[in-house]
Amino acid sequence: MHGNIGTQAKAGETGKAKGRGQPPRVGDDPLFRRILLAFVLFFVAIVVVAPLVIIGFEAFSRGAGYFARSIAEPDTRHAIFLTAMTALIAVPVNTIFGVAAAWSITKFDFRGKRLLTVLIELPFSVSPIVAGVAYLFVYGLQGLFGPALQSAEMKILFALPGIVLASMFVTAPFVARELIPLMQAQGRDLEEAATSLGASGWRTFFSVTLPNIKWALLYGVVLCNSRVMGEFGAVSVVSGNIRGQTNTLPLHIELLYHDYNAVGAFAAASILALLAIVTLVAKVVLERQGAGRVRRPATLAGNDAVYPEVKT
Amino acid sequence: MKIRLDTVVKTFETFRAVHGVSLEIGSGELVALLGPSGSGKTTILRMVAGLEYADAGAIYFGEENATDIPVRERGVGFVFQHYALFPHMTVAENIAFGMKVSRVKRSPQVIKARVRELLDLVQLGGLGERFPGQISGGQRQRVALARALAVDPRVLLLDEPFGALDANVRRDLRRWLRKVHDELGITTIFVTHDQEEALDLADRVVILDKGQIVQEGTPEEVCRNPANAFVVNFLGDANRLDAEIRDGKAFVQDVAFPAAGIADGGGQILFRPADVSWREDGQGIAARILRVIDRPDSRRVLAVTAAGQPVEFDTAPEFSHRKGEAGFLDIRRPRVYAAA
């Protein structure tokens, strides 16, 4: 409440409200404050914290040995492996895509720039299950490329490629969305300066652009990764849910749960929960470095003027 | 390095930024491109640098046609208004950047020695290990200049180099820049909208308006013989009165001013606030005082002529006339032009 200190002091000086009997400002009634805080805390406890605690508690309810055995079960191990594989492919691809998209949008002028910006964000507003079904129609046996793919003996659906594709669709905006506002605020001066000094495009990117966007980039990567590993809807449609073959961790958790193997489900879920906590910590650390805000505290060199982008 | 622009044109979307500008800049000259915002001066500078490409026309560096040479190979030193220093590199690393990425390989010792030399040139010896965020605006601009000079550019281009600095720093820096230019003798073009800066610093001033050159010449030439009313207005405070031109004379009320060579019809006279005296007898243009503003070394008088046109002029601090008094304006050094 830093912003209020000044006003408070001022109110004191005017002498109208001497001593302790200052009239409360709007929304500053102690009772109101307590009720609001209590409501928020209660809500967070019930909605956010309780499920997390339950996961940890239930996972170990039959002891650490049972927990370890549940994790070590071949199907669960395979699901973990598949999830990791998916992330290992989808996250780097989306990172490269995100950087390329942010670079094109912020450093070039071209027709349809606004449209591209909107399109990149589309996956945020589409339900993942819709994406999954759409992939079925494109790559499925009855789909657009289905017959061609079958004759080429390429398996996309109900296999790793399909899972990766669906995950990539869902997480396509994460990196680009972190970078675009930052790179827009930074303008093109630094790149122009580097080029005029004789640096090549790659050199400019790696020694000038990248160091200035690295925290935002990492932030986007962390969020993208956690979403890829946790994605359920789109993957559920395209993977075919084959136990021990095309089940990712979130799908496997559901399967275990339907098998009335609650402890197994919770054990598997605890891995995702752990991932969430690691992501959260990473996010906080990165935010300390200045990532994740629309604008960083004025870039060090003082090129803090926001250059008006040519909107097309 | 001599630079020549031959009817250069640049259009942005629908906006015509530069309309066929031709210009010659002699080797070792320090030239100012002066104009209001939107006059195309920065676009011209960026085209010389290769940061923008001309839609038509050509740019020559010496005898070489440089129009299609990319920035990277053009060998220009460009200094940005907002410095564009690399924030994650120290001052020394910033200055060394151009030498490190150059195709001409230099040993680390050579680079280090050159950085030290440049830091001394820009009077920042000892600040090499600081980051750009840790030095002042004026110091940053000097680092930017050192960085641009490090690659031994054929031409030095400065885009509103002092625009982001406060007035005192600005004056010191431009005197200093003039000194550096005289030492190095490098052909330099700088862009500014501040006429004082242009007149103070440049060998030659090129005045631009709406993407075209209005006048070019030494500061003396443009000040003493402004080509038109725009130049008079742009170079400093000026009063403007409607006049009628008859038989080589311009009449304002009944007062005649010499106007040889201007066609009969509507005209205008322009004059500086310092070129007016206030008289109580019947010599000059009838006017009435509206207000007197005090300044440390003078008084500025706001008056209105009998025809209702405002005039401002400067007087000695002893000027004792007051608001509402009527009298006459005696105008020296009037400039007469046909009506716009």
mmCIF file of N, CA and C in Angstrom, chain A residues 233-309:
data_model
loop_
_atom_site.group_PDB
_atom_site.id
_atom_site.type_symbol
_atom_site.label_atom_id
_atom_site.label_comp_id
_atom_site.label_asym_id
_atom_site.label_seq_id
_atom_site.Cartn_x
_atom_site.Cartn_y
_atom_site.Cartn_z
ATOM 1 N N GLY A 233 -6.927 -32.501 -22.783
ATOM 2 C CA GLY A 233 -8.015 -32.551 -23.762
ATOM 3 C C GLY A 233 -7.596 -32.926 -25.163
ATOM 4 N N ALA A 234 -6.717 -32.145 -25.755
ATOM 5 C CA ALA A 234 -6.331 -32.368 -27.143
ATOM 6 C C ALA A 234 -5.623 -33.703 -27.290
ATOM 7 N N VAL A 235 -4.734 -33.994 -26.343
ATOM 8 C CA VAL A 235 -3.958 -35.230 -26.406
ATOM 9 C C VAL A 235 -4.874 -36.442 -26.249
ATOM 10 N N SER A 236 -5.876 -36.287 -25.393
ATOM 11 C CA SER A 236 -6.806 -37.394 -25.143
ATOM 12 C C SER A 236 -7.476 -37.843 -26.435
ATOM 13 N N VAL A 237 -7.802 -36.910 -27.313
ATOM 14 C CA VAL A 237 -8.481 -37.267 -28.563
ATOM 15 C C VAL A 237 -7.519 -37.940 -29.552
ATOM 16 N N VAL A 238 -6.329 -37.364 -29.717
ATOM 17 C CA VAL A 238 -5.442 -37.849 -30.779
ATOM 18 C C VAL A 238 -4.608 -39.059 -30.371
ATOM 19 N N SER A 239 -4.497 -39.328 -29.066
ATOM 20 C CA SER A 239 -3.595 -40.407 -28.667
ATOM 21 C C SER A 239 -4.296 -41.765 -28.710
ATOM 22 N N GLY A 240 -5.605 -41.755 -28.595
ATOM 23 C CA GLY A 240 -6.333 -43.008 -28.592
ATOM 24 C C GLY A 240 -6.288 -43.739 -27.256
ATOM 25 N N ASN A 241 -5.592 -43.154 -26.278
ATOM 26 C CA ASN A 241 -5.642 -43.701 -24.924
ATOM 27 C C ASN A 241 -5.221 -45.153 -24.821
ATOM 28 N N ILE A 242 -4.197 -45.561 -25.529
ATOM 29 C CA ILE A 242 -3.772 -46.958 -25.460
ATOM 30 C C ILE A 242 -2.812 -47.137 -24.294
ATOM 31 N N ARG A 243 -3.257 -47.961 -23.329
ATOM 32 C CA ARG A 243 -2.499 -48.134 -22.103
ATOM 33 C C ARG A 243 -1.080 -48.643 -22.401
ATOM 34 N N GLY A 244 -0.102 -48.007 -21.805
ATOM 35 C CA GLY A 244 1.278 -48.462 -21.976
ATOM 36 C C GLY A 244 1.853 -48.111 -23.325
ATOM 37 N N GLN A 245 1.058 -47.499 -24.208
ATOM 38 C CA GLN A 245 1.605 -47.148 -25.526
ATOM 39 C C GLN A 245 1.477 -45.656 -25.842
ATOM 40 N N THR A 246 0.242 -45.154 -25.764
ATOM 41 C CA THR A 246 0.064 -43.749 -26.126
ATOM 42 C C THR A 246 -0.516 -42.929 -24.973
ATOM 43 N N ASN A 247 -0.353 -43.440 -23.776
ATOM 44 C CA ASN A 247 -0.871 -42.700 -22.639
ATOM 45 C C ASN A 247 0.183 -41.755 -22.079
ATOM 46 N N THR A 248 -0.128 -40.491 -22.067
ATOM 47 C CA THR A 248 0.759 -39.559 -21.370
ATOM 48 C C THR A 248 0.348 -39.540 -19.911
ATOM 49 N N LEU A 249 1.102 -38.843 -19.112
ATOM 50 C CA LEU A 249 0.865 -38.860 -17.670
ATOM 51 C C LEU A 249 -0.560 -38.417 -17.291
ATOM 52 N N PRO A 250 -1.039 -37.307 -17.807
ATOM 53 C CA PRO A 250 -2.399 -36.903 -17.425
ATOM 54 C C PRO A 250 -3.448 -37.945 -17.831
ATOM 55 N N LEU A 251 -3.273 -38.559 -19.004
ATOM 56 C CA LEU A 251 -4.233 -39.584 -19.438
ATOM 57 C C LEU A 251 -4.132 -40.810 -18.550
ATOM 58 N N HIS A 252 -2.912 -41.143 -18.184
ATOM 59 C CA HIS A 252 -2.702 -42.321 -17.350
ATOM 60 C C HIS A 252 -3.339 -42.134 -15.981
ATOM 61 N N ILE A 253 -3.262 -40.917 -15.474
ATOM 62 C CA ILE A 253 -3.877 -40.649 -14.169
ATOM 63 C C ILE A 253 -5.367 -40.927 -14.232
ATOM 64 N N GLU A 254 -5.986 -40.472 -15.298
ATOM 65 C CA GLU A 254 -7.422 -40.697 -15.432
ATOM 66 C C GLU A 254 -7.726 -42.204 -15.493
ATOM 67 N N LEU A 255 -6.891 -42.909 -16.244
ATOM 68 C CA LEU A 255 -7.082 -44.344 -16.412
ATOM 69 C C LEU A 255 -6.990 -45.070 -15.075
ATOM 70 N N LEU A 256 -5.935 -44.726 -14.324
ATOM 71 C CA LEU A 256 -5.748 -45.354 -13.015
ATOM 72 C C LEU A 256 -6.949 -45.065 -12.130
ATOM 73 N N TYR A 257 -7.436 -43.870 -12.203
ATOM 74 C CA TYR A 257 -8.562 -43.484 -11.377
ATOM 75 C C TYR A 257 -9.792 -44.299 -11.742
ATOM 76 N N HIS A 258 -10.013 -44.480 -13.037
ATOM 77 C CA HIS A 258 -11.158 -45.285 -13.476
ATOM 78 C C HIS A 258 -10.993 -46.749 -13.097
ATOM 79 N N ASP A 259 -9.746 -47.177 -12.889
ATOM 80 C CA ASP A 259 -9.482 -48.551 -12.440
ATOM 81 C C ASP A 259 -9.653 -48.686 -10.935
ATOM 82 N N TYR A 260 -10.155 -47.671 -10.288
ATOM 83 C CA TYR A 260 -10.281 -47.635 -8.823
ATOM 84 C C TYR A 260 -8.940 -47.773 -8.147
ATOM 85 N N ASN A 261 -7.857 -47.399 -8.853
ATOM 86 C CA ASN A 261 -6.542 -47.403 -8.227
ATOM 87 C C ASN A 261 -6.222 -45.987 -7.778
ATOM 88 N N ALA A 262 -6.895 -45.547 -6.701
ATOM 89 C CA ALA A 262 -6.789 -44.157 -6.276
ATOM 90 C C ALA A 262 -5.366 -43.805 -5.895
ATOM 91 N N VAL A 263 -4.711 -44.698 -5.161
ATOM 92 C CA VAL A 263 -3.359 -44.381 -4.694
ATOM 93 C C VAL A 263 -2.418 -44.247 -5.882
ATOM 94 N N GLY A 264 -2.551 -45.155 -6.832
ATOM 95 C CA GLY A 264 -1.728 -45.076 -8.044
ATOM 96 C C GLY A 264 -1.977 -43.775 -8.768
ATOM 97 N N ALA A 265 -3.258 -43.393 -8.894
ATOM 98 C CA ALA A 265 -3.608 -42.145 -9.574
ATOM 99 C C ALA A 265 -2.986 -40.966 -8.855
ATOM 100 N N PHE A 266 -3.101 -40.973 -7.525
ATOM 101 C CA PHE A 266 -2.543 -39.853 -6.770
ATOM 102 C C PHE A 266 -1.025 -39.830 -6.848
ATOM 103 N N ALA A 267 -0.413 -41.022 -6.864
ATOM 104 C CA ALA A 267 1.044 -41.066 -6.963
ATOM 105 C C ALA A 267 1.483 -40.440 -8.282
ATOM 106 N N ALA A 268 0.799 -40.852 -9.372
ATOM 107 C CA ALA A 268 1.147 -40.281 -10.681
ATOM 108 C C ALA A 268 0.860 -38.776 -10.692
ATOM 109 N N ALA A 269 -0.280 -38.411 -10.079
ATOM 110 C CA ALA A 269 -0.643 -36.992 -10.056
ATOM 111 C C ALA A 269 0.365 -36.175 -9.264
ATOM 112 N N SER A 270 0.946 -36.810 -8.237
ATOM 113 C CA SER A 270 1.897 -36.052 -7.421
ATOM 114 C C SER A 270 3.101 -35.630 -8.257
ATOM 115 N N ILE A 271 3.420 -36.420 -9.288
ATOM 116 C CA ILE A 271 4.540 -36.011 -10.155
ATOM 117 C C ILE A 271 4.195 -34.715 -10.878
ATOM 118 N N LEU A 272 2.968 -34.660 -11.409
ATOM 119 C CA LEU A 272 2.542 -33.430 -12.099
ATOM 120 C C LEU A 272 2.460 -32.266 -11.117
ATOM 121 N N ALA A 273 2.006 -32.577 -9.891
ATOM 122 C CA ALA A 273 1.902 -31.515 -8.889
ATOM 123 C C ALA A 273 3.278 -30.974 -8.557
ATOM 124 N N LEU A 274 4.248 -31.901 -8.469
ATOM 125 C CA LEU A 274 5.618 -31.492 -8.198
ATOM 126 C C LEU A 274 6.116 -30.583 -9.321
ATOM 127 N N LEU A 275 5.799 -30.990 -10.535
ATOM 128 C CA LEU A 275 6.193 -30.189 -11.694
ATOM 129 C C LEU A 275 5.606 -28.783 -11.582
ATOM 130 N N ALA A 276 4.348 -28.735 -11.129
ATOM 131 C CA ALA A 276 3.686 -27.439 -10.992
ATOM 132 C C ALA A 276 4.426 -26.562 -9.995
ATOM 133 N N ILE A 277 4.858 -27.177 -8.888
ATOM 134 C CA ILE A 277 5.547 -26.390 -7.862
ATOM 135 C C ILE A 277 6.890 -25.910 -8.383
ATOM 136 N N VAL A 278 7.601 -26.809 -9.083
ATOM 137 C CA VAL A 278 8.888 -26.404 -9.665
ATOM 138 C C VAL A 278 8.666 -25.239 -10.638
ATOM 139 N N THR A 279 7.607 -25.355 -11.458
ATOM 140 C CA THR A 279 7.296 -24.296 -12.414
ATOM 141 C C THR A 279 7.037 -22.978 -11.691
ATOM 142 N N LEU A 280 6.274 -23.094 -10.594
ATOM 143 C CA LEU A 280 5.923 -21.892 -9.838
ATOM 144 C C LEU A 280 7.170 -21.208 -9.300
ATOM 145 N N VAL A 281 8.080 -22.016 -8.741
ATOM 146 C CA VAL A 281 9.314 -21.455 -8.193
ATOM 147 C C VAL A 281 10.116 -20.801 -9.321
ATOM 148 N N ALA A 282 10.225 -21.510 -10.447
ATOM 149 C CA ALA A 282 10.977 -20.977 -11.581
ATOM 150 C C ALA A 282 10.371 -19.652 -12.028
ATOM 151 N N LYS A 283 9.035 -19.634 -12.028
ATOM 152 C CA LYS A 283 8.323 -18.438 -12.478
ATOM 153 C C LYS A 283 8.636 -17.244 -11.566
ATOM 154 N N VAL A 284 8.589 -17.503 -10.254
ATOM 155 C CA VAL A 284 8.866 -16.414 -9.311
ATOM 156 C C VAL A 284 10.298 -15.922 -9.484
ATOM 157 N N VAL A 285 11.227 -16.884 -9.627
ATOM 158 C CA VAL A 285 12.630 -16.502 -9.794
ATOM 159 C C VAL A 285 12.790 -15.657 -11.057
ATOM 160 N N LEU A 286 12.147 -16.100 -12.139
ATOM 161 C CA LEU A 286 12.290 -15.379 -13.403
ATOM 162 C C LEU A 286 11.639 -14.010 -13.335
ATOM 163 N N GLU A 287 10.522 -13.926 -12.615
ATOM 164 C CA GLU A 287 9.870 -12.625 -12.488
ATOM 165 C C GLU A 287 10.755 -11.644 -11.738
ATOM 166 N N ARG A 288 11.512 -12.176 -10.776
ATOM 167 C CA ARG A 288 12.486 -11.314 -10.085
ATOM 168 C C ARG A 288 13.492 -10.752 -11.064
ATOM 169 N N GLN A 289 13.795 -11.502 -12.109
ATOM 170 C CA GLN A 289 14.768 -11.046 -13.104
ATOM 171 C C GLN A 289 14.128 -10.089 -14.098
ATOM 172 N N GLY A 290 12.854 -9.833 -13.912
ATOM 173 C CA GLY A 290 12.220 -8.844 -14.780
ATOM 174 C C GLY A 290 11.408 -9.442 -15.901
ATOM 175 N N ALA A 291 11.297 -10.776 -15.959
ATOM 176 C CA ALA A 291 10.517 -11.372 -17.036
ATOM 177 C C ALA A 291 9.042 -11.340 -16.695
ATOM 178 N N GLY A 292 8.212 -11.538 -17.701
ATOM 179 C CA GLY A 292 6.795 -11.756 -17.470
ATOM 180 C C GLY A 292 5.988 -10.494 -17.269
ATOM 181 N N ARG A 293 6.654 -9.336 -17.295
ATOM 182 C CA ARG A 293 5.869 -8.116 -17.240
ATOM 183 C C ARG A 293 5.759 -7.572 -18.648
ATOM 184 N N VAL A 294 4.760 -6.743 -18.828
ATOM 185 C CA VAL A 294 4.601 -6.178 -20.161
ATOM 186 C C VAL A 294 5.827 -5.356 -20.504
ATOM 187 N N ARG A 295 6.284 -4.567 -19.534
ATOM 188 C CA ARG A 295 7.501 -3.807 -19.776
ATOM 189 C C ARG A 295 8.475 -4.028 -18.654
ATOM 190 N N ARG A 296 9.724 -4.193 -19.021
ATOM 191 C CA ARG A 296 10.735 -4.313 -17.997
ATOM 192 C C ARG A 296 11.009 -2.925 -17.447
ATOM 193 N N PRO A 297 11.571 -2.852 -16.246
ATOM 194 C CA PRO A 297 11.958 -1.541 -15.745
ATOM 195 C C PRO A 297 12.945 -0.969 -16.741
ATOM 196 N N ALA A 298 12.633 0.146 -17.307
ATOM 197 C CA ALA A 298 13.382 0.780 -18.398
ATOM 198 C C ALA A 298 14.703 0.096 -18.704
ATOM 199 N N THR A 299 14.861 -0.329 -19.907
ATOM 200 C CA THR A 299 16.069 -1.058 -20.278
ATOM 201 C C THR A 299 17.281 -0.237 -19.889
ATOM 202 N N LEU A 300 18.308 -0.933 -19.497
ATOM 203 C CA LEU A 300 19.439 -0.281 -18.854
ATOM 204 C C LEU A 300 20.058 0.838 -19.667
ATOM 205 N N ALA A 301 20.150 0.646 -20.963
ATOM 206 C CA ALA A 301 20.871 1.633 -21.765
ATOM 207 C C ALA A 301 20.124 2.943 -21.851
ATOM 208 N N GLY A 302 18.931 2.975 -21.286
ATOM 209 C CA GLY A 302 18.195 4.227 -21.329
ATOM 210 C C GLY A 302 17.401 4.376 -22.604
ATOM 211 N N ASN A 303 17.376 3.317 -23.435
ATOM 212 C CA ASN A 303 16.551 3.430 -24.635
ATOM 213 C C ASN A 303 15.135 3.082 -24.219
ATOM 214 N N ASP A 304 14.613 3.876 -23.265
ATOM 215 C CA ASP A 304 13.333 3.541 -22.669
ATOM 216 C C ASP A 304 12.166 4.129 -23.444
ATOM 217 N N ALA A 305 12.466 4.854 -24.489
ATOM 218 C CA ALA A 305 11.355 5.375 -25.282
ATOM 219 C C ALA A 305 10.708 4.207 -26.007
ATOM 220 N N VAL A 306 9.411 4.147 -25.970
ATOM 221 C CA VAL A 306 8.721 3.110 -26.711
ATOM 222 C C VAL A 306 8.511 3.647 -28.118
ATOM 223 N N TYR A 307 9.121 2.983 -29.078
ATOM 224 C CA TYR A 307 8.982 3.473 -30.433
ATOM 225 C C TYR A 307 7.633 3.074 -30.978
ATOM 226 N N PRO A 308 6.884 4.019 -31.464
ATOM 227 C CA PRO A 308 5.570 3.687 -32.006
ATOM 228 C C PRO A 308 5.728 2.696 -33.159
ATOM 229 N N GLU A 309 5.090 1.558 -33.020
ATOM 230 C CA GLU A 309 5.185 0.561 -34.085
ATOM 231 C C GLU A 309 4.237 0.963 -35.194
#
